[in-house]
Coordinates of C-alpha atoms and ligand atoms in Angstrom, one line a residue:
M1 CA -0.4 45.1 23.6
Q2 CA 3.3 44.1 25.0
Q3 CA 2.8 40.4 26.1
S4 CA 4.8 39.0 28.6
T5 CA 8.3 37.7 27.5
S6 CA 10.8 37.4 29.6
A7 CA 9.0 38.0 33.4
T8 CA 6.8 35.0 34.5
H9 CA 4.2 37.4 35.4
H10 CA 2.0 40.2 33.7
I11 CA -1.0 42.6 35.3
I12 CA -2.7 45.2 32.5
C13 CA -3.9 48.0 34.6
I14 CA -6.8 49.4 33.6
V15 CA -7.9 52.8 32.7
G16 CA -10.7 54.6 31.0
A17 CA -11.8 58.1 32.5
R18 CA -10.0 61.0 34.2
P19 CA -11.0 60.3 38.2
N20 CA -9.0 56.9 37.2
F21 CA -5.7 58.7 36.0
M22 CA -4.3 59.7 39.4
K23 CA -4.8 56.2 41.4
I24 CA -3.5 54.8 38.0
A25 CA -0.4 56.4 38.4
P26 CA 1.6 55.4 41.8
I27 CA 0.2 51.9 41.5
M28 CA 1.8 51.6 37.9
M29 CA 5.3 52.8 39.8
A30 CA 5.1 50.5 42.8
L31 CA 4.2 47.9 40.4
S32 CA 7.1 48.8 37.7
E33 CA 9.7 48.2 41.5
L34 CA 8.6 44.3 40.8
K35 CA 10.4 44.3 37.3
P36 CA 11.9 42.3 35.9
N37 CA 9.7 39.3 37.6
L38 CA 6.5 41.2 36.3
D39 CA 5.8 42.9 33.1
V40 CA 3.0 46.1 33.7
T41 CA 1.1 47.2 30.8
L42 CA -1.6 49.5 31.0
V43 CA -4.9 49.7 28.6
H44 CA -6.7 52.9 28.4
T45 CA -10.3 52.1 27.1
G46 CA -10.9 55.3 25.7
Q47 CA -13.7 56.8 27.6
H48 CA -12.2 59.9 27.8
Y49 CA -10.9 61.3 25.2
D50 CA -10.5 65.1 25.1
V51 CA -7.0 66.4 25.7
A52 CA -8.3 68.4 28.5
M53 CA -9.9 65.1 29.9
N54 CA -7.2 62.6 29.2
E55 CA -3.3 63.9 27.6
Q56 CA -2.7 66.1 30.3
Y57 CA -3.4 64.0 33.4
F58 CA -1.0 61.4 31.5
Q59 CA 1.6 64.3 31.2
A60 CA 1.4 65.7 34.5
L61 CA 1.1 62.7 36.5
G62 CA 4.0 61.0 34.2
I63 CA 1.6 58.0 33.9
P64 CA 3.8 55.6 30.4
A65 CA 1.4 56.0 27.6
P66 CA -1.2 53.1 27.3
D67 CA 0.4 50.0 25.8
I68 CA -3.0 50.2 24.0
N69 CA -6.3 52.4 23.8
L70 CA -9.7 51.0 22.8
E71 CA -10.7 54.3 21.8
V72 CA -14.4 53.9 22.7
G73 CA -15.5 57.1 23.4
S74 CA -18.9 58.4 24.8
G75 CA -22.4 56.5 24.5
S76 CA -25.0 55.3 26.5
H77 CA -24.3 53.3 29.4
A78 CA -24.8 50.2 27.4
V79 CA -23.1 51.1 24.1
Q80 CA -20.2 52.7 26.0
T81 CA -20.2 49.6 28.5
A82 CA -20.5 46.9 25.6
E83 CA -17.9 48.6 23.7
V84 CA -15.6 48.3 25.8
M85 CA -16.5 44.7 26.8
C86 CA -16.2 43.7 22.5
R87 CA -12.7 45.7 22.6
F88 CA -11.0 44.7 25.2
E89 CA -11.8 40.7 25.0
A90 CA -10.5 41.3 21.3
A91 CA -7.6 43.2 23.3
L92 CA -6.6 39.7 25.4
E93 CA -6.5 37.5 22.4
G94 CA -3.6 35.5 23.2
K95 CA -2.7 37.1 26.0
N96 CA -2.1 35.3 29.7
P97 CA -2.0 37.6 32.4
T98 CA -1.5 37.0 35.8
A99 CA -4.3 39.3 36.8
I100 CA -6.2 42.2 35.6
L101 CA -6.3 45.9 37.9
V102 CA -9.4 48.0 37.7
V103 CA -9.8 51.1 39.5
G104 CA -12.7 53.1 40.7
D105 CA -16.5 53.0 39.6
V106 CA -16.4 53.8 35.9
N107 CA -18.3 51.7 33.3
S108 CA -14.7 50.7 31.9
T109 CA -14.2 49.2 35.6
I110 CA -17.4 47.0 35.7
A111 CA -16.7 46.0 31.8
C112 CA -13.4 45.0 32.3
A113 CA -13.8 43.4 35.4
L114 CA -16.5 41.4 33.7
V115 CA -14.1 40.1 30.6
A116 CA -11.5 39.2 32.3
T117 CA -13.3 37.4 35.2
K118 CA -15.5 35.3 32.9
K119 CA -12.0 34.4 31.0
G120 CA -10.6 33.4 33.9
I121 CA -8.0 35.8 35.2
P122 CA -8.0 37.1 38.5
V123 CA -9.4 40.6 39.0
I124 CA -7.9 42.8 40.9
H125 CA -9.9 46.1 42.6
V126 CA -8.8 49.1 44.2
E127 CA -11.4 51.5 46.0
A128 CA -13.5 48.5 46.9
G129 CA -16.3 48.2 49.2
L130 CA -17.7 51.7 48.6
R131 CA -21.2 52.5 49.0
S132 CA -24.0 55.6 48.2
F133 CA -26.5 52.9 48.7
D134 CA -28.3 54.8 46.1
R135 CA -28.5 52.6 43.0
A136 CA -29.7 55.3 41.0
M137 CA -26.5 56.3 40.5
P138 CA -24.3 54.5 37.9
E139 CA -21.6 53.9 39.7
E140 CA -22.8 52.3 42.6
I141 CA -24.1 49.7 40.1
N142 CA -20.0 49.3 38.8
R143 CA -19.1 49.2 42.4
V144 CA -21.3 46.7 43.4
L145 CA -21.0 44.3 40.6
T146 CA -17.4 44.8 40.4
D147 CA -16.5 43.9 44.2
Q148 CA -18.5 40.9 43.9
I149 CA -16.4 39.5 40.7
S150 CA -13.0 40.4 42.0
D151 CA -10.4 38.2 43.6
M152 CA -8.6 40.8 45.6
L153 CA -10.1 43.7 46.8
F154 CA -8.4 47.0 48.4
T155 CA -10.2 49.3 50.5
T156 CA -9.7 52.9 51.1
E157 CA -11.4 53.4 54.6
P158 CA -12.5 50.9 57.2
S159 CA -16.2 51.4 56.1
G160 CA -15.4 49.0 52.9
R161 CA -15.0 46.1 54.5
D162 CA -18.1 46.4 56.3
N163 CA -19.9 46.6 53.3
L164 CA -18.2 43.7 51.5
L165 CA -18.4 41.2 54.3
R166 CA -22.6 41.9 54.2
E167 CA -22.4 41.4 50.7
G168 CA -20.6 38.0 51.0
V169 CA -17.0 38.8 50.1
A170 CA -14.6 36.4 51.7
D171 CA -12.5 38.8 53.9
K172 CA -9.3 37.2 53.2
R173 CA -9.6 38.8 49.8
I174 CA -10.1 42.5 51.7
H175 CA -7.5 44.4 52.3
F176 CA -7.3 47.4 53.7
V177 CA -4.8 49.8 51.9
G178 CA -5.5 53.1 52.4
N179 CA -5.8 56.1 49.2
V180 CA -3.8 55.8 46.3
M181 CA -5.5 59.5 45.3
I182 CA -3.8 60.7 48.1
D183 CA -0.7 59.0 47.4
T184 CA -0.8 60.9 43.9
L185 CA -1.8 64.3 45.7
R186 CA 1.4 64.0 48.2
H187 CA 3.6 63.4 45.7
N188 CA 2.8 66.7 43.8
L189 CA 1.5 68.8 46.2
A190 CA 5.0 71.0 45.7
R191 CA 4.4 71.0 42.1
A192 CA 0.7 72.5 42.1
I193 CA 0.2 75.6 40.0
P194 CA -0.7 78.7 42.0
T195 CA -4.2 80.0 41.7
S196 CA -2.9 83.5 41.1
K197 CA -1.1 81.5 37.8
I198 CA -4.6 80.3 37.0
A199 CA -6.2 83.0 37.5
S200 CA -3.6 85.7 35.2
D201 CA -3.8 82.8 32.1
A202 CA -7.8 83.4 31.9
G203 CA -7.4 86.5 31.5
R204 CA -8.5 87.6 35.6
P205 CA -4.9 88.5 36.9
D206 CA -6.9 90.4 39.2
F207 CA -9.4 87.4 40.3
A208 CA -9.3 85.5 43.7
S209 CA -5.2 85.7 43.8
G210 CA -4.8 85.5 47.7
E211 CA -4.9 82.2 49.8
K212 CA -8.7 81.6 51.5
N213 CA -10.6 84.1 49.4
Y214 CA -12.4 82.0 47.1
A215 CA -14.7 78.8 47.0
V216 CA -14.0 76.1 44.4
V217 CA -16.9 74.4 42.4
T218 CA -17.2 71.5 40.5
M219 CA -20.9 69.2 39.2
H220 CA -20.7 67.0 36.3
R221 CA -23.6 64.6 38.3
P222 CA -26.1 63.7 36.0
A223 CA -28.2 64.2 38.6
N224 CA -27.1 67.8 39.4
V225 CA -26.5 68.5 35.7
D226 CA -29.3 66.6 33.3
D227 CA -31.9 68.3 34.9
E228 CA -33.3 71.9 34.1
I229 CA -35.0 72.5 37.7
T230 CA -32.2 71.3 39.8
L231 CA -29.2 72.3 37.8
G232 CA -30.8 76.2 37.5
S233 CA -30.9 75.9 41.3
L234 CA -27.7 75.2 42.0
I235 CA -26.3 77.9 39.6
N236 CA -28.7 80.2 40.9
T237 CA -26.9 79.1 44.7
V238 CA -23.5 79.5 43.3
V239 CA -24.5 83.1 42.0
T240 CA -25.9 83.8 45.4
I241 CA -22.5 82.1 46.7
S242 CA -20.5 84.3 44.4
A243 CA -21.8 87.5 46.1
Q244 CA -20.1 86.7 49.3
L245 CA -16.9 85.4 47.9
P246 CA -15.9 85.2 44.4
V247 CA -16.1 81.6 42.7
I248 CA -13.9 79.5 40.7
F249 CA -15.9 77.1 38.4
P250 CA -14.0 74.6 36.3
L251 CA -16.5 73.2 33.8
H252 CA -17.1 69.3 33.0
P253 CA -18.2 69.2 29.5
R254 CA -21.4 67.7 30.2
T255 CA -22.4 70.5 32.7
K256 CA -21.2 72.6 29.9
S257 CA -23.8 71.0 27.4
M258 CA -26.4 71.2 29.8
I259 CA -25.6 75.2 30.5
E260 CA -25.5 75.9 26.7
K261 CA -28.5 73.7 26.2
F262 CA -30.6 75.4 29.3
G263 CA -29.7 78.7 28.7
F264 CA -27.7 79.5 31.9
G265 CA -25.0 80.9 30.5
K266 CA -26.1 84.4 31.5
L267 CA -26.5 83.7 34.9
L268 CA -23.0 82.5 35.9
D269 CA -22.1 85.7 33.6
N270 CA -21.0 87.4 36.7
A271 CA -17.4 89.2 37.4
N272 CA -17.3 87.7 40.4
I273 CA -17.7 83.9 38.7
L274 CA -14.9 82.7 36.9
L275 CA -15.4 80.0 34.7
L276 CA -12.8 77.5 33.4
P277 CA -12.7 74.5 31.4
P278 CA -12.0 71.2 33.0
M279 CA -8.7 71.3 34.9
G280 CA -5.4 69.9 34.5
Y281 CA -4.2 67.5 37.6
L282 CA -1.7 70.1 38.8
E283 CA -4.6 73.0 38.6
M284 CA -7.0 71.9 40.6
L285 CA -4.8 71.2 43.5
G286 CA -3.6 74.2 43.6
L287 CA -7.2 75.5 43.2
M288 CA -8.3 73.2 45.7
K289 CA -5.4 73.6 48.1
D290 CA -6.4 77.6 49.1
A291 CA -9.7 77.7 48.6
K292 CA -12.0 78.7 51.5
V293 CA -14.7 76.1 50.9
V294 CA -14.7 73.6 47.8
L295 CA -18.5 72.8 46.8
T296 CA -18.7 69.3 44.4
D297 CA -20.6 66.7 43.8
S298 CA -17.1 64.6 43.0
G299 CA -16.4 61.5 44.9
G300 CA -12.8 62.1 44.7
I301 CA -12.6 65.7 45.8
Q302 CA -14.4 65.1 48.6
E303 CA -11.3 63.0 49.8
E304 CA -9.0 65.3 48.4
T305 CA -10.4 68.4 50.3
T306 CA -9.9 66.0 53.3
A307 CA -6.4 65.5 52.5
L308 CA -5.8 69.1 52.3
G309 CA -8.1 69.9 55.4
V310 CA -10.2 72.4 53.0
P311 CA -13.9 72.5 54.0
C312 CA -15.9 70.6 51.3
I313 CA -19.6 71.1 51.2
T314 CA -20.9 68.1 48.6
L315 CA -24.0 68.5 46.5
R316 CA -25.3 65.4 47.0
S317 CA -27.7 63.5 49.4
N318 CA -25.1 60.5 50.3
T319 CA -21.7 59.9 49.8
E320 CA -20.1 56.3 49.5
R321 CA -16.8 58.2 51.4
P322 CA -18.0 58.8 54.6
I323 CA -14.7 58.9 56.4
T324 CA -15.1 62.3 54.7
V325 CA -17.3 63.4 56.9
D326 CA -16.7 61.4 60.2
E327 CA -13.2 62.3 60.1
G328 CA -12.4 65.0 57.2
T329 CA -13.7 68.3 56.5
N330 CA -16.9 67.3 54.6
T331 CA -20.3 67.7 55.1
I332 CA -23.0 66.4 53.1
A333 CA -25.8 69.4 51.9
G334 CA -27.6 67.9 48.8
Q335 CA -29.2 70.0 46.2
D336 CA -31.5 72.5 48.4
P337 CA -30.2 75.8 48.7
E338 CA -31.0 76.4 52.0
T339 CA -28.8 74.0 53.6
I340 CA -26.1 74.7 51.2
L341 CA -25.9 78.3 52.2
G342 CA -26.8 78.0 55.4
I343 CA -23.2 75.3 55.7
F344 CA -21.9 77.8 53.3
N345 CA -22.0 80.5 55.7
D346 CA -20.9 78.4 58.5
V347 CA -18.3 78.4 56.6
M348 CA -17.8 82.0 56.0
R349 CA -18.3 82.8 59.9
G350 CA -16.4 80.6 61.4
G351 CA -13.8 78.9 59.0
G352 CA -15.6 75.2 58.7
K353 CA -15.3 71.5 60.1
G354 CA -12.1 70.8 60.6
G355 CA -10.9 67.0 60.4
R356 CA -7.8 64.7 60.9
I357 CA -6.4 62.8 57.7
P358 CA -7.6 59.0 57.7
Q359 CA -5.4 56.1 58.6
Y360 CA -3.8 55.3 55.6
W361 CA -3.9 58.1 53.8
D362 CA -0.1 58.6 54.0
G363 CA 1.3 58.5 50.5
R364 CA 1.8 54.5 50.7
A365 CA -1.1 52.6 49.7
S366 CA 0.3 52.0 46.4
N367 CA 3.5 50.1 48.0
R368 CA 1.4 48.0 50.4
I369 CA -0.6 47.2 47.2
A370 CA 2.0 45.8 45.3
D371 CA 3.2 43.9 48.2
L372 CA 0.4 42.0 48.6
I373 CA -0.2 41.3 45.0
A374 CA 3.6 40.6 45.3
A375 CA 2.6 37.7 48.0
E376 CA -0.4 37.1 46.3
F377 CA 0.8 35.5 43.5
G378 CA 4.2 34.7 44.3
I379 CA 6.4 37.5 42.0
A380 CA 9.5 37.3 44.1
K381 CA 10.6 41.1 45.0
P382 CA 13.8 41.5 42.4
Q383 CA 17.3 41.8 44.6
V384 CA 18.3 45.8 45.5
P385 CA 21.9 45.3 44.3
Ligands
UD1_401 C1 -17.8 59.5 34.0 C2 -17.8 58.3 35.2 C3 -18.0 59.2 36.4 C4 -16.8 60.3 36.7 C5 -16.3 61.3 35.4 C6 -15.5 62.3 35.3 C7 -19.2 56.6 34.7 C8 -20.2 56.0 34.8 N1 -19.2 57.8 34.7 O1 -18.7 60.2 34.2 O2 -17.8 58.4 37.5 O3 -17.1 60.9 37.5 O4 -16.9 60.4 34.6 O5 -15.5 62.7 34.7 O6 -18.4 55.9 34.3 N2 -17.0 63.9 27.1 C9 -16.2 65.0 26.3 N3 -15.3 64.6 26.7 C10 -14.1 63.5 26.7 C11 -15.0 62.7 27.8 C12 -16.7 62.7 27.5 O7 -16.6 65.8 25.7 O8 -13.6 63.4 26.9 C13 -18.7 64.4 27.0 C14 -20.0 63.5 26.2 O9 -20.9 64.5 25.8 C15 -20.2 62.3 26.8 C16 -20.1 62.8 28.2 O10 -19.1 64.1 28.6 O11 -21.5 61.8 26.8 C17 -20.1 62.0 29.4 O12 -19.1 61.2 29.3 P1 -19.0 60.1 30.0 O13 -18.1 58.9 29.9 O14 -20.1 59.3 29.6 O15 -19.3 60.2 31.8 P2 -18.9 61.4 32.5 O16 -20.5 62.1 32.7 O17 -17.6 62.3 32.4

């Protein structure tokens, strides 16, 4: 890893898994405006490694190649987290960064935060304070623990501050800046790949080529896909929906392997369902933008659909992003088929929930973060000639 040589300050940004990439892209761009007074390097833990889950995001979003890849790969939670910790600690050997910056709630987030804080290196957490209050979700554990050991906490919505204050985090550490993932969405919307191209590349040029005439489905949470009965019920619900509206269903590797394991492939072999591999960022943006409705268990997609004004049905019984329900287009459905179909039918009849864009989801969250980091660590802003 490049060591801070010319600059007085050095921030190490961390990514590990797919939902981190669209968050780090605008942050690195905003921090790069502090050069030459700040060196910014990128560590990739290697939690996600397939081209479809990894490289294609770097290319599409113009993220600089990582300075170091820890190549941890998959494993149980303990193995994966421990591997990131051991390898990140070794990578920090001889370095004395001003701070490390982590995003989101994946295993790489808590692992690197824990290593850094024990070495006395300040931790900056972007997307702090979100809470589902569901400790069965591995991400909830990662969020709570990362926030407890972070020095600067950047929140996306007002609930973040309330949650952090209740957990004893000092108010002065908390900064409401908005949503960096929506920075990326706004910067890239005009480049979104049209659904017609995605369908035609998949060999189905006839499939749902117009706007608002298809649903998008994504699911990958262990609670939805690892259990045979739950996954079978969700897939049957998707099949029911497909009788009314064509369904485009990109499959996460975990979901694909569970469908194979439980023998559900035949259920999805249906002319009204288009199964796709994991989509790149610009492809997914195109699919969501023109969808009539999105059904998902992803956290990020709940926010992206709110920003796009597209109705979202969340296949979980809670959300850590309540603003998407209070102000946005999101409805929490859980896993019960009747509830999901009831909300879906409302969308079919009335167009679904409208919404407004939450405060600071304006494309400038990363600039606010860079300004606050510069002020916190005394990094002078370079003079613009
Ligand atoms: C992780 C995050 C989750 C995030 C999701 C997005 C944690 C605890 N979970 O879950 O919050 O929403 O990423 O994808 O960090 N696999 C591949 N190729 C890859 C990566 C994974 O095939 O490039 C397969 C492996 O079989 C692996 C499984 O997917 O065991 C799960 O990967 P893992 O990173 O452990 O968790 P995700 O379910 O992806």
